mmCIF file of C-alpha atoms in Angstrom:
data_model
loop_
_atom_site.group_PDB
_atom_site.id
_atom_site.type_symbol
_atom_site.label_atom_id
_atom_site.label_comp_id
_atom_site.label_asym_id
_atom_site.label_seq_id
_atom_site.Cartn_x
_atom_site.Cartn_y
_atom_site.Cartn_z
ATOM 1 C CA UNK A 1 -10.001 -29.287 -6.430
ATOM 2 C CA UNK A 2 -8.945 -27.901 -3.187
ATOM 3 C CA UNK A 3 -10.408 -24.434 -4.110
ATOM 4 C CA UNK A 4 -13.953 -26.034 -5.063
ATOM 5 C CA UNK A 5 -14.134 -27.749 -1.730
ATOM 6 C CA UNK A 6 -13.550 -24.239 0.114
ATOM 7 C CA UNK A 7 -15.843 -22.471 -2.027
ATOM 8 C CA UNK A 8 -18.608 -24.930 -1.312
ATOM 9 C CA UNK A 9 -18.677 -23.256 2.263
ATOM 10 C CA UNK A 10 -21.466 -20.444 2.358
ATOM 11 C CA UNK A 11 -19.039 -18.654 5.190
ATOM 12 C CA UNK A 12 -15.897 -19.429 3.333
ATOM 13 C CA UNK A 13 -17.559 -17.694 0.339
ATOM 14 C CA UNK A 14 -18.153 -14.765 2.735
ATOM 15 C CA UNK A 15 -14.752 -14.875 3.966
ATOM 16 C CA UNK A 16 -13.385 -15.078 0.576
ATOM 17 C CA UNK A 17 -15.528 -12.284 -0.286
ATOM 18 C CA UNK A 18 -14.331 -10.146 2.182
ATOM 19 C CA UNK A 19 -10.475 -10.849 1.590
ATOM 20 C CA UNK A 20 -11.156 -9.576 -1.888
ATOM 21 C CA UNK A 21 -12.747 -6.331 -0.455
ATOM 22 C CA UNK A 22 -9.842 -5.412 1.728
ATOM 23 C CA UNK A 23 -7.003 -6.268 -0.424
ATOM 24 C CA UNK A 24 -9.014 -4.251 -3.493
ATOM 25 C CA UNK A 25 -8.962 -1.510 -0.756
ATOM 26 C CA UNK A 26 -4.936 -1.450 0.465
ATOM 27 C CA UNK A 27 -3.900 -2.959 -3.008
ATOM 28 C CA UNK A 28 -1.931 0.246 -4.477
ATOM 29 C CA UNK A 29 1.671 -1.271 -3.958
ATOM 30 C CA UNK A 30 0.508 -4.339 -6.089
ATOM 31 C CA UNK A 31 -0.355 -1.898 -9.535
ATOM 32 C CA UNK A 32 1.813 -0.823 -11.963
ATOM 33 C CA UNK A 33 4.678 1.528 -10.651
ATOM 34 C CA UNK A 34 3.299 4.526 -12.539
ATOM 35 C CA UNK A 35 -0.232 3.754 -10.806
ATOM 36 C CA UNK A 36 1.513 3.194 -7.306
ATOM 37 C CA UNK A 37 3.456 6.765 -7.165
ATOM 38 C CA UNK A 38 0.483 8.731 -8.311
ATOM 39 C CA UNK A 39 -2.113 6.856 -5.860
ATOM 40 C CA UNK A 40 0.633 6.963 -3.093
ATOM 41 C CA UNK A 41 1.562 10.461 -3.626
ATOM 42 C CA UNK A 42 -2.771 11.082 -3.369
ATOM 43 C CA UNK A 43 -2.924 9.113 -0.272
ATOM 44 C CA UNK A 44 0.256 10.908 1.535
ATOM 45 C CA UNK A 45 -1.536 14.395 0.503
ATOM 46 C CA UNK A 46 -4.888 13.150 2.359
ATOM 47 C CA UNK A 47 -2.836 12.104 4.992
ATOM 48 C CA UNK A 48 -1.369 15.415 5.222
ATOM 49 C CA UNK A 49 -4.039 17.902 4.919
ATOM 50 C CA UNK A 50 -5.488 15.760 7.870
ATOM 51 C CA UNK A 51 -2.393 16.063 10.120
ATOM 52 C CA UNK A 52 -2.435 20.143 8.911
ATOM 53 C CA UNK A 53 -5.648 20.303 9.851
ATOM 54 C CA UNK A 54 -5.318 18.276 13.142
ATOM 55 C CA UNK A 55 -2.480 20.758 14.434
ATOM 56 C CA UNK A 56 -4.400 23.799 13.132
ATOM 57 C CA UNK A 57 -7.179 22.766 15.382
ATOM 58 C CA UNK A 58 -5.080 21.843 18.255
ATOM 59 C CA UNK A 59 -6.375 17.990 18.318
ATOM 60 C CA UNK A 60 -4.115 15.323 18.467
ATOM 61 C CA UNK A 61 -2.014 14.350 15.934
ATOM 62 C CA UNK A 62 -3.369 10.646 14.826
ATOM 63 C CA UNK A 63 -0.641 9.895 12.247
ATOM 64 C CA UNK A 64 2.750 11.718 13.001
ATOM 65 C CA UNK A 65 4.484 9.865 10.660
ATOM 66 C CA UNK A 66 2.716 12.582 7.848
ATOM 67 C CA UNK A 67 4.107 15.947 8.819
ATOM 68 C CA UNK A 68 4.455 17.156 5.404
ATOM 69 C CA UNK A 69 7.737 18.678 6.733
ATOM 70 C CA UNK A 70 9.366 15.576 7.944
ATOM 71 C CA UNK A 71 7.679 12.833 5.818
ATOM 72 C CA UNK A 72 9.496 10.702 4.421
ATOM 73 C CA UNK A 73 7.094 9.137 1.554
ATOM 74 C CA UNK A 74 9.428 5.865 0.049
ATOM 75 C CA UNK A 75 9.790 5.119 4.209
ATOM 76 C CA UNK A 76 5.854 5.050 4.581
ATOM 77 C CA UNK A 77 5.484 2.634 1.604
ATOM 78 C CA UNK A 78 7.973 0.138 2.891
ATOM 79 C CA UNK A 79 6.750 -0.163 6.121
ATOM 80 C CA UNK A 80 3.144 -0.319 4.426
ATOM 81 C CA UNK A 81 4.326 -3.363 2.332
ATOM 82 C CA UNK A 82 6.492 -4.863 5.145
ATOM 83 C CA UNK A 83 3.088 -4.574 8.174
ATOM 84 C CA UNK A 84 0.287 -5.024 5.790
ATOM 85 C CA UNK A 85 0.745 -5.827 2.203
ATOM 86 C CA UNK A 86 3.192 -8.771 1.867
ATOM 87 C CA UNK A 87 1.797 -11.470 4.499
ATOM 88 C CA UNK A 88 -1.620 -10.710 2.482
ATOM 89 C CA UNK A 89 -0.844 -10.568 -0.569
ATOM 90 C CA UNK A 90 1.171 -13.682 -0.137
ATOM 91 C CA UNK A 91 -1.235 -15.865 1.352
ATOM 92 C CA UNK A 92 -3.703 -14.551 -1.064
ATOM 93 C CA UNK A 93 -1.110 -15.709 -4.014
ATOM 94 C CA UNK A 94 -1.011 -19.078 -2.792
ATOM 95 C CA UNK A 95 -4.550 -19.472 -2.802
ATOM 96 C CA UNK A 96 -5.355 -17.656 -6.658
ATOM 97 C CA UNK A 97 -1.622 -18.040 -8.331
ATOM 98 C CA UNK A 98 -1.462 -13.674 -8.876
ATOM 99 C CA UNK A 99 1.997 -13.950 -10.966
ATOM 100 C CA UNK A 100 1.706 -10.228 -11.876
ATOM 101 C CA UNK A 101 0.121 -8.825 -9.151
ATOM 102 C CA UNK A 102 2.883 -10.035 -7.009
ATOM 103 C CA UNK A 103 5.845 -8.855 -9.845
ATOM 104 C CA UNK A 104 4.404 -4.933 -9.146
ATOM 105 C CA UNK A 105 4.616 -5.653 -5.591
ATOM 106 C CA UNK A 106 8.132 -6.542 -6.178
ATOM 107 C CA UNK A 107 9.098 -4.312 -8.349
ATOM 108 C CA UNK A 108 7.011 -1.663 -5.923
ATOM 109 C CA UNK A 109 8.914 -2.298 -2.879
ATOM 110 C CA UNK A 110 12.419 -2.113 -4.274
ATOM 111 C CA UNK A 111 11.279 1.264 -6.030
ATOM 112 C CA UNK A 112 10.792 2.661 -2.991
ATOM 113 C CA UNK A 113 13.814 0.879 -0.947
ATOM 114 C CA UNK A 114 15.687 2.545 -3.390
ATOM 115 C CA UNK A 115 14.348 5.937 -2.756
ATOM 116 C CA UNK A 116 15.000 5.432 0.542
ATOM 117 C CA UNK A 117 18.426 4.117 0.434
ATOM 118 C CA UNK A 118 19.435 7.471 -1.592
ATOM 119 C CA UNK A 119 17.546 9.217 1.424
ATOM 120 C CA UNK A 120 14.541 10.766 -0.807
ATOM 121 C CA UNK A 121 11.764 11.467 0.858
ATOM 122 C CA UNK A 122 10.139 11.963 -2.246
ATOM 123 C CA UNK A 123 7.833 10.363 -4.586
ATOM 124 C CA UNK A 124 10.243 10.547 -7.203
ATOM 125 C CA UNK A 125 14.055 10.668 -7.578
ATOM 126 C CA UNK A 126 15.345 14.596 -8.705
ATOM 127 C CA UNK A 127 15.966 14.926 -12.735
ATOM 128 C CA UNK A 128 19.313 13.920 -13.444
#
C-alpha cells in the first residue's frame, strides 16, 4: 500500500525512475560471481588503459588507484561495495524486497575480502 501511495507522485515516479537507472549502471557486484569477475576485470582494464594513457601523455593521473602495476583489483571492489553499492542497494531492498540481488552482493563482497585477505591482487585466486 505504501508503495502505491509513492508511486502516485509524478516526481516520485521520476525519482524512482532514476534510482533504477543508476543502480542498473554500478550494479556489477549485485550479479552472479562469474558475471561480477568478468565485468570487474573489463572495468579495471578500461580503467587502466586510461591511467596508461594519462601518464603516456603526461596529464594527470585521475584514478591512481589503477596503475596496472600496483592495482590491487579485490581492494577496488570492496571499497566500491563499502562507498557506493551497499547503502544503495540496501535502501533500494527495503523498498522492492531484492532477496537475490542482495545474496550476490553478499556472496560478491566476501569473494573479494577473501582475495584480499590472501593478498591477491588478482581477479582470481592462482590454480591450486
Amino acid at each position: 500500500e505504501s508503495i502505491k501511495t509513492v508511486l502516485t507522485s509524478p516526481e516520485n515516479r521520476i525519482l524512482i525512475k532514476r534510482m533504477l537507472i543508476k543502480c542498473a549502471d554500478i550494479s556489477n557486484p549485485c550479479r552472479p560471481i562469474e558475471q561480477c569477475i568478468e565485468w570487474a576485470g573489463r572495468i579495471s582494464e578500461e580503467y587502466f588503459a586510461q591511467t596508461d594513457e594519462e601518464k603516456r601523455q603526461g596529464l594527470p593521473v585521475v584514478m591512481p588507484v589503477f596503475d596496472r602495476n600496483t592495482c590491487s583489483i579485490p581492494k577496488s571492489q570492496i571499497s566500491f561495495i563499502d562507498y557506493f553499492i551497499t547503502d544503495m542497494f540496501d535502501a533500494w531492498d527495503a523498498f522492492a524486497d531484492l532477496p537475490n540481488l542482495m545474496q550476490h552482493l553478499d556472496n560478491n563482497f566476501k569473494y573479494w575480502k577473501g582475495l584480499d585477505e590472501r593478498k591477491l591482487r588478482s581477479l582470481r585466486p592462482p590454480p591450486e
